[in-house]
Coordinates of C-alpha atoms in Angstrom, one line a residue:
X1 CA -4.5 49.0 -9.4
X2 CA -4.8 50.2 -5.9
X3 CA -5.2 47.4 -3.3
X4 CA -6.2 47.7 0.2
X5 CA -4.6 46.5 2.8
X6 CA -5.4 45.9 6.3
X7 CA -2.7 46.5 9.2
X8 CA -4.1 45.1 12.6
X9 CA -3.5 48.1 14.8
X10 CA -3.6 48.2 18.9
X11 CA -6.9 48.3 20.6
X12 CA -6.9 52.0 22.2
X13 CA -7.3 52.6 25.0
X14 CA -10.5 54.4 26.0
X15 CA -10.0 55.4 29.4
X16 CA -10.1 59.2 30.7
X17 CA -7.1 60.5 31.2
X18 CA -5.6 61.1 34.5
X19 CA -6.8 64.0 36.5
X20 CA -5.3 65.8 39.7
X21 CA -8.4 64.2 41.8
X22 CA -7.8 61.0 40.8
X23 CA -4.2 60.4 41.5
X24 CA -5.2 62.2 45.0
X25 CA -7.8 60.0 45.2
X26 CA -6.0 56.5 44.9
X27 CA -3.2 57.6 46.6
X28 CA -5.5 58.5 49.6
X29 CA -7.4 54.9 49.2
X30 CA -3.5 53.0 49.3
X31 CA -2.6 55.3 52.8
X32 CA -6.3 54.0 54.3
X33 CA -5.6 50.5 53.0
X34 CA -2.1 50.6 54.7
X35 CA -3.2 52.4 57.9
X36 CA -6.0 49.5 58.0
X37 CA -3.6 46.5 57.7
X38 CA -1.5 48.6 60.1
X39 CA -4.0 48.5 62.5
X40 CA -4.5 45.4 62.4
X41 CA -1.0 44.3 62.9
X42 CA -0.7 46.3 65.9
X43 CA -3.5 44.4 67.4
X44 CA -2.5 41.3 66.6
X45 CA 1.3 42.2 67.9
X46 CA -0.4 43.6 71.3
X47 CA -1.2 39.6 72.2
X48 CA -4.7 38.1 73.4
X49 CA -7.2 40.5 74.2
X50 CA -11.2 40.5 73.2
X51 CA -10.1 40.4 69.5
X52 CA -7.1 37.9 69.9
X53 CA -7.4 34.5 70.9
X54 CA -4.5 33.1 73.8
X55 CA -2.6 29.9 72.0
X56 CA -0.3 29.1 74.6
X57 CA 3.2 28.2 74.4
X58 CA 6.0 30.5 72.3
X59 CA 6.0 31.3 69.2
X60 CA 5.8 31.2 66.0
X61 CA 3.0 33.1 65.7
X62 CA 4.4 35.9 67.8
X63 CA 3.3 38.5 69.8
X64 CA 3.5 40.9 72.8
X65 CA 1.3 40.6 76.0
X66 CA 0.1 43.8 76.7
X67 CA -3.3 43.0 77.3
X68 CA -5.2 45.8 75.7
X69 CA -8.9 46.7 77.5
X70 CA -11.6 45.5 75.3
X71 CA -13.3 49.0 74.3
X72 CA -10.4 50.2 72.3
X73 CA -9.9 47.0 70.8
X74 CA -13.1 47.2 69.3
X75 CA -12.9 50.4 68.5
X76 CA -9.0 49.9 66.7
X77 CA -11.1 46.7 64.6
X78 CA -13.8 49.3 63.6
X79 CA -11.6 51.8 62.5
X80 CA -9.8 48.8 60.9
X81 CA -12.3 47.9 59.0
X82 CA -14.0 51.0 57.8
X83 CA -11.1 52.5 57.1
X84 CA -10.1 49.4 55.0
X85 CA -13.6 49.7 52.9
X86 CA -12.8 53.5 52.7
X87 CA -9.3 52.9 50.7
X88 CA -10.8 49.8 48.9
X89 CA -13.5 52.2 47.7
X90 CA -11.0 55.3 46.7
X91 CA -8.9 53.0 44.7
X92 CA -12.1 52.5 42.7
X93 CA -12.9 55.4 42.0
X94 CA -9.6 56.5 41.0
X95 CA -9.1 53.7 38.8
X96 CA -12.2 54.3 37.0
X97 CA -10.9 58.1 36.4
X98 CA -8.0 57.4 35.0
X99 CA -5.6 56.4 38.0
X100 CA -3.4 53.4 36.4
X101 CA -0.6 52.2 39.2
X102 CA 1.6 49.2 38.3
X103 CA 0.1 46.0 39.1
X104 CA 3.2 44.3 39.7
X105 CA 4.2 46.8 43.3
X106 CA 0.7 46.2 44.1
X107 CA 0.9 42.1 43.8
X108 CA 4.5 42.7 46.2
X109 CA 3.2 44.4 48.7
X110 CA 0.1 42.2 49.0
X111 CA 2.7 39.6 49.7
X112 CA 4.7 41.8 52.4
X113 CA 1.2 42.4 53.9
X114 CA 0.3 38.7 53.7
X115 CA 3.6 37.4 55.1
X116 CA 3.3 39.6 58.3
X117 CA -0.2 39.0 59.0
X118 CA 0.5 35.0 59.0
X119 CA 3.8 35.8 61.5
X120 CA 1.4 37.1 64.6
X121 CA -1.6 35.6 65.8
X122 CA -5.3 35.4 64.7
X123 CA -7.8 38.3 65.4
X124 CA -11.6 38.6 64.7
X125 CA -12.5 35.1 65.1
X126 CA -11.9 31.4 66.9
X127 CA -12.3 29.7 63.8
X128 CA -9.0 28.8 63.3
X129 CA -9.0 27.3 66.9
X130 CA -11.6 24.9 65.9
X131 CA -9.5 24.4 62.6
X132 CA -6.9 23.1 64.8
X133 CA -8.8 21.1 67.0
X134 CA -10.8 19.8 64.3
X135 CA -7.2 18.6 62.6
X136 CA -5.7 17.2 65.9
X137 CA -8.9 14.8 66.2
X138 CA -8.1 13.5 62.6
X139 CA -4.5 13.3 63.0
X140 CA -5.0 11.0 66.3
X141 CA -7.3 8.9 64.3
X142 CA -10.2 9.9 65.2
X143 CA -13.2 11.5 63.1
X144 CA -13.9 15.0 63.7
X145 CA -17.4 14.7 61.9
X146 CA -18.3 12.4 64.7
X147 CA -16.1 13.1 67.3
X148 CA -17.0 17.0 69.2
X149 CA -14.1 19.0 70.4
X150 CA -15.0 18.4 74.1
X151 CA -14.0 15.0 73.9
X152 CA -10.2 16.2 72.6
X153 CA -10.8 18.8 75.8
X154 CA -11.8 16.6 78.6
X155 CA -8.9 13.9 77.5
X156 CA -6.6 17.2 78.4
X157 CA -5.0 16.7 74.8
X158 CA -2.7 20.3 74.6
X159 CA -4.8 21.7 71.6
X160 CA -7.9 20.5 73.2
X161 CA -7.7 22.6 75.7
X162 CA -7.6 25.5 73.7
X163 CA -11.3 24.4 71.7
X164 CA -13.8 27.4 71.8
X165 CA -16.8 27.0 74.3
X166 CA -19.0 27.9 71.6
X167 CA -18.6 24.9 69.6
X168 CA -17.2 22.6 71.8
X169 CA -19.6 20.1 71.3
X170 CA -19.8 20.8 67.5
X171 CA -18.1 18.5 65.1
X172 CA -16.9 19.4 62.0
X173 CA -19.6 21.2 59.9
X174 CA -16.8 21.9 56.9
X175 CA -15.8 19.8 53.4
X176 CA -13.1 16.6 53.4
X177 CA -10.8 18.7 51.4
X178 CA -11.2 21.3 54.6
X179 CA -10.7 18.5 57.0
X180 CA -7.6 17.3 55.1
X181 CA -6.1 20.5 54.8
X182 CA -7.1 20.5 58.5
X183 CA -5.1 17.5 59.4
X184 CA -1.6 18.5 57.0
X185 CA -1.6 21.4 59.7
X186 CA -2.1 19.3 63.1
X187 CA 0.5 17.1 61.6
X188 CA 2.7 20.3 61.3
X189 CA 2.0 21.6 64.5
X190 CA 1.8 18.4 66.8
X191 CA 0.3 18.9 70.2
X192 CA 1.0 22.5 70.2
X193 CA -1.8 24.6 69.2
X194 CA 0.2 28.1 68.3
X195 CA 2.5 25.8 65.8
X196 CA -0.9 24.1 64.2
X197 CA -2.3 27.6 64.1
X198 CA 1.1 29.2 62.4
X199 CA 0.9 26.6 59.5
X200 CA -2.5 26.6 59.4
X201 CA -2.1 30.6 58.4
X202 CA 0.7 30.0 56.5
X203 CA -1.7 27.6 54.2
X204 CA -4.1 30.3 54.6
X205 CA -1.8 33.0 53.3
X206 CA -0.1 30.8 50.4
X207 CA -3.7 30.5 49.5
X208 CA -4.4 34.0 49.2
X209 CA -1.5 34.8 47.1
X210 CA -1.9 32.0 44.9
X211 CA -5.5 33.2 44.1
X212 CA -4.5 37.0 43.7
X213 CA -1.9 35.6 41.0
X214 CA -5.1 33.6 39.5
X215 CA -6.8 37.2 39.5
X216 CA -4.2 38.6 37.7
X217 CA -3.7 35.9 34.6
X218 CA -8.0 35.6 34.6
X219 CA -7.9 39.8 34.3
X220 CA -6.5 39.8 31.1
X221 CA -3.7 42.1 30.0
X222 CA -5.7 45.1 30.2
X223 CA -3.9 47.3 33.3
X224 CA -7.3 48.4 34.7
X225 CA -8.6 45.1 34.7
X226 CA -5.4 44.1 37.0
X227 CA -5.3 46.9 39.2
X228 CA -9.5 46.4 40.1
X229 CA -8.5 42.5 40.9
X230 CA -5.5 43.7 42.9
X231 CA -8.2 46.4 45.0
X232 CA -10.9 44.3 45.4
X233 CA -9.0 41.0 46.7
X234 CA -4.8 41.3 46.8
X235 CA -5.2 44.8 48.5
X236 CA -9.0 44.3 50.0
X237 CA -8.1 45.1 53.8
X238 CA -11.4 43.4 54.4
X239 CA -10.1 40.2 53.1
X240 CA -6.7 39.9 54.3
X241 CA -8.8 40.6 57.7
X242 CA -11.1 37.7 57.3
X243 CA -8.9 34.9 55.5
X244 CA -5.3 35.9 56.0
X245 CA -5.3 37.4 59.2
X246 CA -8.6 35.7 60.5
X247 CA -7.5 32.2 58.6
X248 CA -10.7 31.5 57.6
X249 CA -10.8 28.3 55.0
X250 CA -12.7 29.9 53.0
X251 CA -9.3 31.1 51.2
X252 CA -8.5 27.5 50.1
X253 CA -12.1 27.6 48.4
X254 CA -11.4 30.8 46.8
X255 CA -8.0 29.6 45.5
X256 CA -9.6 26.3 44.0
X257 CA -12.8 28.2 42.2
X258 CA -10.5 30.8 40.5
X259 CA -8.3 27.5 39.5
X260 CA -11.7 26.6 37.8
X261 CA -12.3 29.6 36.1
X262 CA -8.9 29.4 34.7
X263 CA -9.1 25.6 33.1
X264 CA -12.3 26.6 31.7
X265 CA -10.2 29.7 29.6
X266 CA -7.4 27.9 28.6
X267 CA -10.3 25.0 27.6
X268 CA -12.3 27.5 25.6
X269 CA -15.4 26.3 27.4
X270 CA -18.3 27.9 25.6
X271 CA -16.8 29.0 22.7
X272 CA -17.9 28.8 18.9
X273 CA -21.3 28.0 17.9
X274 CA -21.1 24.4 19.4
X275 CA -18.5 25.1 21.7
X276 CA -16.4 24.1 18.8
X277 CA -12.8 25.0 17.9
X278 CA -12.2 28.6 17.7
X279 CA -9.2 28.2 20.1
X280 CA -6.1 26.4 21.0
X281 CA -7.7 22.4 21.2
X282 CA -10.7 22.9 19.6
X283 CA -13.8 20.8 21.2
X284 CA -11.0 18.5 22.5
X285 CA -9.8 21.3 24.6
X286 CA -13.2 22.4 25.7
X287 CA -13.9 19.2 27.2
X288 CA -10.6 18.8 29.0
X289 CA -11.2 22.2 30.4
X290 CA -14.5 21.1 31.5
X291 CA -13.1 18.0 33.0
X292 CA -10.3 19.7 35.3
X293 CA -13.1 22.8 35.8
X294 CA -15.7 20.5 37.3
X295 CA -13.1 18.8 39.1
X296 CA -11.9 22.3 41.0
X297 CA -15.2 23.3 41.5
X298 CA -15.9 20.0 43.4
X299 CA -12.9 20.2 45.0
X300 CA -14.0 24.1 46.2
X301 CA -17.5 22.6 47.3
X302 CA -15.7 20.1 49.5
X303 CA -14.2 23.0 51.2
X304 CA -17.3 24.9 51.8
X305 CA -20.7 23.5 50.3
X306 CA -21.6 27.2 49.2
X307 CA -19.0 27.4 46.4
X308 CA -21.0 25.0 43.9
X309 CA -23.4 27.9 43.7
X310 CA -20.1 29.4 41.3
X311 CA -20.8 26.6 38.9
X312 CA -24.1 27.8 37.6
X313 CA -21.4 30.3 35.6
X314 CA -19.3 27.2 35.0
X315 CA -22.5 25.1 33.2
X316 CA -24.1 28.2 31.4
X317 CA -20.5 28.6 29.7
X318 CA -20.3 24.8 28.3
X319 CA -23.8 24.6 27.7
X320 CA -23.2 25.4 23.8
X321 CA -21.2 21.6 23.9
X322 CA -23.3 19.0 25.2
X323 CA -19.6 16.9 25.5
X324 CA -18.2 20.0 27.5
X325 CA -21.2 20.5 29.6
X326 CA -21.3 16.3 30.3
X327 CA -17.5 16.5 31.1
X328 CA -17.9 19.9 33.3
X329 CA -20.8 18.0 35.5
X330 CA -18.6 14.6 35.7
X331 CA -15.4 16.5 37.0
X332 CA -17.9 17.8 39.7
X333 CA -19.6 14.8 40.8
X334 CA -16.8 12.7 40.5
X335 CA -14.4 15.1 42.8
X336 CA -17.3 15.5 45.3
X337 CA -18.4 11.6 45.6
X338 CA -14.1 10.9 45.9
X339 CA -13.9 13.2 48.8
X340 CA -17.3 12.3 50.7
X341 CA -16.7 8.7 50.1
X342 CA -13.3 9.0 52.3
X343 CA -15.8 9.8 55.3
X344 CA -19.3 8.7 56.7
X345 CA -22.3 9.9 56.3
X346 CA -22.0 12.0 59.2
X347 CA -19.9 14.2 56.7
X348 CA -22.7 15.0 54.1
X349 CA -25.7 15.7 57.5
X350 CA -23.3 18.0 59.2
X351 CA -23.0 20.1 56.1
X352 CA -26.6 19.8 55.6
X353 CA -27.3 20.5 59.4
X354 CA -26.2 24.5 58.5
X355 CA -28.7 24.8 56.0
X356 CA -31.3 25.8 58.4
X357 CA -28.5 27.7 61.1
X358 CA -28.7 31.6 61.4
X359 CA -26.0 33.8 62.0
X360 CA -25.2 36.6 64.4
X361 CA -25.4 38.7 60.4
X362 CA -28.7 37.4 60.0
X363 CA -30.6 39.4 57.3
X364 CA -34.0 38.0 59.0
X365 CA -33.3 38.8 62.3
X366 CA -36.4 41.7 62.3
X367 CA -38.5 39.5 60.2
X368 CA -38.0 36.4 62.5
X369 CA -38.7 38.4 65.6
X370 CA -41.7 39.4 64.2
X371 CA -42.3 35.8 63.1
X372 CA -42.1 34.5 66.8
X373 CA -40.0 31.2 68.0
X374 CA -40.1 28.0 67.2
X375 CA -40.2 25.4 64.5
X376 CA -42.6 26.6 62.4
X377 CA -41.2 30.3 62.5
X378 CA -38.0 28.7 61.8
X379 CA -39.1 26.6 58.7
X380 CA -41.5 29.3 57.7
X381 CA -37.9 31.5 57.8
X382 CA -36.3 29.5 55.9
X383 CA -38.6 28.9 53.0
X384 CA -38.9 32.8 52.5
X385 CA -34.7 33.1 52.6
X386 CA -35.0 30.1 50.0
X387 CA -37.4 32.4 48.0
X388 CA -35.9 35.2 48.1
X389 CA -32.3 33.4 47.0
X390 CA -34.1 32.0 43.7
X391 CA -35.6 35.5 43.2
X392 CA -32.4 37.5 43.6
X393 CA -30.2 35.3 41.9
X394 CA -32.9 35.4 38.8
X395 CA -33.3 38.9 38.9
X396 CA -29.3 39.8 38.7
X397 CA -28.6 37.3 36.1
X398 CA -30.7 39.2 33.3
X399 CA -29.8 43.0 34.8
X400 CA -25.9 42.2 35.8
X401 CA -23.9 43.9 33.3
X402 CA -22.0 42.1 30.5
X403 CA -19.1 40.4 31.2
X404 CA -15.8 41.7 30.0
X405 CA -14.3 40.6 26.7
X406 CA -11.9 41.4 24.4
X407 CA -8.1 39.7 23.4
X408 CA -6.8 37.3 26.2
X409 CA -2.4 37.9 26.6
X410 CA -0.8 34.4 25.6
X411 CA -1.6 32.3 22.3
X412 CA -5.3 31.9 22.8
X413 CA -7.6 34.3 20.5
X414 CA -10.8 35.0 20.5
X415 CA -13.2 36.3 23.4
X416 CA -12.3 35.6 26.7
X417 CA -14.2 32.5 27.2
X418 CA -13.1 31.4 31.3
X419 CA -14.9 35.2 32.0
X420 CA -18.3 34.4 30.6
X421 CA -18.9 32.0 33.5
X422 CA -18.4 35.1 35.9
X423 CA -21.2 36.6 35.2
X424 CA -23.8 34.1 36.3
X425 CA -21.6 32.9 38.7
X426 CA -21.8 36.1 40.3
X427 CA -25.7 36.2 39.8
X428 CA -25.8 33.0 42.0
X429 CA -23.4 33.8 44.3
X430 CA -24.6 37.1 45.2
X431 CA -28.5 35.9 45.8
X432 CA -27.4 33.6 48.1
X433 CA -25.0 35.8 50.0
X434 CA -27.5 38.6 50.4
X435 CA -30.5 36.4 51.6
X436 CA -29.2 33.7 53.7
X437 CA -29.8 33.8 57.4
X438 CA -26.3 31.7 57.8
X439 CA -24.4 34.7 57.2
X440 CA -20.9 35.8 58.0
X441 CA -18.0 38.6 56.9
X442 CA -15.4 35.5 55.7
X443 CA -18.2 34.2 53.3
X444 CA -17.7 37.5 51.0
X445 CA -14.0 35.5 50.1
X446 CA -16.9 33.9 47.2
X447 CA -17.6 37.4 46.2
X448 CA -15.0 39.5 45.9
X449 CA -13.4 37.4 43.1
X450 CA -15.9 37.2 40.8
X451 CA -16.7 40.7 41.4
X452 CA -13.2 41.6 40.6
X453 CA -13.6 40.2 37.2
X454 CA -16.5 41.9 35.9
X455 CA -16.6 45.7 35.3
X456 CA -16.7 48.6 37.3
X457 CA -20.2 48.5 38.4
X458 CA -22.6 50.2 41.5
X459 CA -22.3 46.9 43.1
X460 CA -18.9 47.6 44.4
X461 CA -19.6 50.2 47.0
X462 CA -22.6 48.1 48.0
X463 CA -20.9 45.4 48.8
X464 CA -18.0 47.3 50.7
X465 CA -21.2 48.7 53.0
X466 CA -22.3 45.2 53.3
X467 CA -18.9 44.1 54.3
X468 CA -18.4 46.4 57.1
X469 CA -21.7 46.0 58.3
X470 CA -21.3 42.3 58.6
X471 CA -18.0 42.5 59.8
X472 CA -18.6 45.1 62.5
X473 CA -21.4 42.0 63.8
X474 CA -18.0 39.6 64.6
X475 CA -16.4 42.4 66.8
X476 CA -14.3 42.1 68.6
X477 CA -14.1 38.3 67.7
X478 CA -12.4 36.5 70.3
X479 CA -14.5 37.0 73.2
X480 CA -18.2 37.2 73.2
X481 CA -19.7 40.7 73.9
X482 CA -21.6 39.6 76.8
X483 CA -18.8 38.3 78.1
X484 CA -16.7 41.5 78.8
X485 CA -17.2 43.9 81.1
X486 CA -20.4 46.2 80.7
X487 CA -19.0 49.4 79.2
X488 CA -21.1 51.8 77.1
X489 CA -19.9 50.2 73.7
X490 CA -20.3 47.0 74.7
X491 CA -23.6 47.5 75.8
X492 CA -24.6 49.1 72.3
X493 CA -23.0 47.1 70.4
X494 CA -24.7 43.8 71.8
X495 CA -27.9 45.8 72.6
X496 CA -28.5 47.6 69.9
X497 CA -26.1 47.2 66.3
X498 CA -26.1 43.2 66.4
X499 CA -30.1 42.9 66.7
X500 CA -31.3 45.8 64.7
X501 CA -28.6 48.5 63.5
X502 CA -27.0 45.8 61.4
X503 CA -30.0 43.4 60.1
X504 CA -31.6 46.8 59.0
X505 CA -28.4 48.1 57.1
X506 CA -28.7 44.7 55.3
X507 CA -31.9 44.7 54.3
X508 CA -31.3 48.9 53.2
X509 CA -28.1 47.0 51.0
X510 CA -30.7 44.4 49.8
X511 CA -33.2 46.8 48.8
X512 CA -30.8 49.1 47.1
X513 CA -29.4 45.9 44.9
X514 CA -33.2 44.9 43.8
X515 CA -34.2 48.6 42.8
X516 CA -30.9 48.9 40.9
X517 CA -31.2 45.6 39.4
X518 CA -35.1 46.9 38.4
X519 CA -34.1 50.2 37.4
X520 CA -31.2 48.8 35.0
X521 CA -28.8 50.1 36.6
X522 CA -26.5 48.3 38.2
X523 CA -23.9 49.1 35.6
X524 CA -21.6 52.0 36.7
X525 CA -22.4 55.5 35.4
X526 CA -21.3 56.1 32.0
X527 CA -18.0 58.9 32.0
X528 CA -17.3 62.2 30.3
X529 CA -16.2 61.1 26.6
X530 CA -11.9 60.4 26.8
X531 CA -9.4 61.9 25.1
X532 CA -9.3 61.8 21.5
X533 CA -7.7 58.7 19.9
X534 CA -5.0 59.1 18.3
X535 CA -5.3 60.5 14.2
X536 CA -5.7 57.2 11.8
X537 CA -5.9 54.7 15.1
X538 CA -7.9 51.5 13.6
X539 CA -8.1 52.8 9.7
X540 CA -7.1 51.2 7.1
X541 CA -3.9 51.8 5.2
X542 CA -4.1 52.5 1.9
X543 CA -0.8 51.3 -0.7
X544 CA -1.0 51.2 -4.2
X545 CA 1.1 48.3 -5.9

């Protein structure tokens, strides 16, 4: 009697097969990405100028003193930067041709690039400064939520003196877990602000890598799932820029949400028809992976308020488990009432205080001149950038394109439940981002991620534009425009890009994501058919016993 039997047989792989133009093409996008982080080294190595802030004191970080004139500074950051969204965008398209490099050299020399990036000084921004002095005031004691920078300043404290006019007389405006992390550094450094700053970046840096080896496991085994996570953040000049070399904190937020993502995989949140037991725990493992999940993703909120727009994904994936979903939310609550209840309620109105702040990458900024000044205008602002938050977020949650799915590597079967989280995650993520008047480069460290683990999609080369346009707002980053001399650049730059060359190339970038998102098509245009799989892939194989 003839039986038949079914042998299990590899998933092919249905990818086009290398081509000449590809390979050209992703080696082409790894020389821009390494001229970009060159370029960026080299300023940082040249010592304070318009882009670099002075810290005082030897290093670490070191440096030279050259004391580059600010017009080709900016113009060595631009280049920077757009040649950095140029390789990003290369590696893209070669990867969705065919080109398949090994993850693994890619991951190593993310970590060469990260480890000399936290060994010089901080470019692009004065965050970090206030990091420090913001750590130094807790570390004395003190609060930072209630005590401003200029007090640390006029006391002649040795970080003090390095506080950034700008927000002198701004306390903290970031999470506990932010100020904590804050203060391990300042307790690092002591009263020197280039030590505080060093292990401040070298937080910054260990939390970088850390969330690029998240991206990886999250990814799946599937090589072209790796290498895209390894483009878009391990590899992204634009973000070793902003949170490696810029030591922005929104790296340690990053590093916590992914951490999320992951507990709520390995928990199986969302799978089975009740969230039941299709993987290793069964519903006992979905709601412990719920429990640690909501418990990262509170921790990530008390970094920066904006990453609990990321657990929208986090909900819509337990909400099959009322137990999960309860456990998810309690996790949250509970990690966000711990950490706010170390501080006063100075804490929770300073983080609410930059709800209604604008940005120098203020989508609005046309609208609002058109609106006129003053309260009304603002609050009349506001409410529209609410609106239009809601709308967007809506819109891309029913035209995003499916997340991915298919076998996860390690014991667990079964869809890849941690992944269906990213897509409404991203949907939520990516309305606010868009919209909001508070707007900044560093913020994109929420983006990147999640839009590393969905699929190739038209999204990616919009959000590269948007991330040079926003980025070439912050130039150079040290020193105000108006500050430096009046050369022709400078002029333009502060004249011209910030108030209408940029706000207009954001709202061209919002408009393109809306009609997309109408038109169905975010999703990434199909491919000529692959090569032929291979003869009697996936049949069945017929014995007769």
């Amino acid at each position: 009697m003839g039986v038949l039997i079914w042998k299990p047989m590899p998933e092919p792989v249905l990818a086009p097969a290398p081509r000449r133009a590809a390979r050209l093409a992703g080696r082409a996008g790894l020389a821009l990405t390494g001229s970009a982080v060159a370029a960026v080294l080299l300023l940082c190595l040249a010592g304070p100028s318009a882009a670099v802030p002075a810290l005082g004191g030897d290093g670490p970080p070191w440096s030279f003193s050259a004391a580059p004139a600010a017009t080709p500074v900016i113009l060595l950051c631009a280049a920077a930067i757009v040649a950095g969204a140029l390789g990003t965008g290369a590696g893209l398209y070669a990867l969705r041709r065919g080109w398949r490099p090994a993850p693994g050299p890619m991951l190593a020399v993310s970590a060469a690039a990260v480890l000399a990036l936290v060994l010089v000084p901080p470019a692009g921004s004065t965050d970090v400064l206030n990091y420090a002095v913001y750590g130094r005031i807790a570390a004395l004691g003190h609060d930072p939520y209630v005590t401003a920078p200029a007090w640390l300043h006029a006391v002649g404290d040795p970080v003090g003196a390095f506080a950034p006019p700008a927000w002198r007389n701004a306390p903290s405006v970031y999470g506990p877990v932010a100020t904590w992390a804050q203060q391990a550094a300042s307790w690092l450094g002591g009263a020197s602000m280039a030590r505080t700053v060093f292990a401040w970046k070298a937080m910054a840096g260990l939390a970088f890598l850390l969330s690029a080896l998240l991206l990886d496991r999250l990814a799946g085994p599937g090589r072209a799932r790796r290498v895209r996570a390894h483009l878009l953040w391990s590899l992204n000049p634009l973000m070793l820029w902003h949170v490696v070399a810029g030591g922005h904190v929104d790296g340690l937020g990053t590093l916590l949400l992914l951490g999320a993502f992951l507990a709520a995989r390995r928990g199986d949140l969302g799978t089975g028809p009740r969230g039941g037991s299709g993987g290793r725990g069964g519903a006992s493992g979905g709601v412990g992976g719920g429990l640690v999940a909501g418990v990262l993703l509170g921790a990530a909120a008390a970094v920066k308020a904006p990453f609990a727009l990321a657990g929208a994904g986090l909900f819509w994936a337990a909400r099959r488990s009322p137990a999960t979903l309860a456990a998810t939310a309690a996790g949250t609550l509970a990690a966000l009432a711990a950490a706010y209840a170390t501080r006063g309620p100075e804490a929770l109105a300073n983080v609410a205080g930059k709800v209604a702040s604008r940005a120098l990458a203020d989508p609005w900024r046309v609208v609002a001149a058109a609106l006129g000044e003053g309260p009304e205008a603002a609050a009349l602002e506001g409410r529209l950038a609410l609106g239009a938050a809601v709308l967007a977020a809506a819109l891309l949650c029913l035209r995003l394109p499916a997340a991915p799915s298919g076998p996860l590597a390690g014991p667990l079967a079964g869809p890849q439940a941690g992944l269906q989280a990213v897509r409404p995650a991203l949907a939520c993520c990516l309305g606010w981002l868009l919209t909001s008047p508070m707007q900044h480069p560093w913020y994109d460290a929420l983006l990147f991620p999640l839009l590393a683990l969905m699929p190739a999609c038209r999204l990616d080369g919009l959000m590269l534009v948007r991330g040079v346009v926003t980025s070439l707002v912050y130039l150079p980053g040290a020193v105000g425009l108006l500050a430096l001399p009046p050369a022709p650049l400078v002029r333009w730059a502060a004249e011209v890009y910030r108030p209408w060359v940029a706000p207009l190339a954001s709202d061209v970038v919002i408009a393109c994501v809306v009609a997309l998102a109408l038109a169905g098509r975010l999703g990434a245009r199909p491919l000529p058919p692959g090569p032929a799989l291979p003869a009697g892939a996936g049949r069945a194989d017929q014995r007769t016993s």
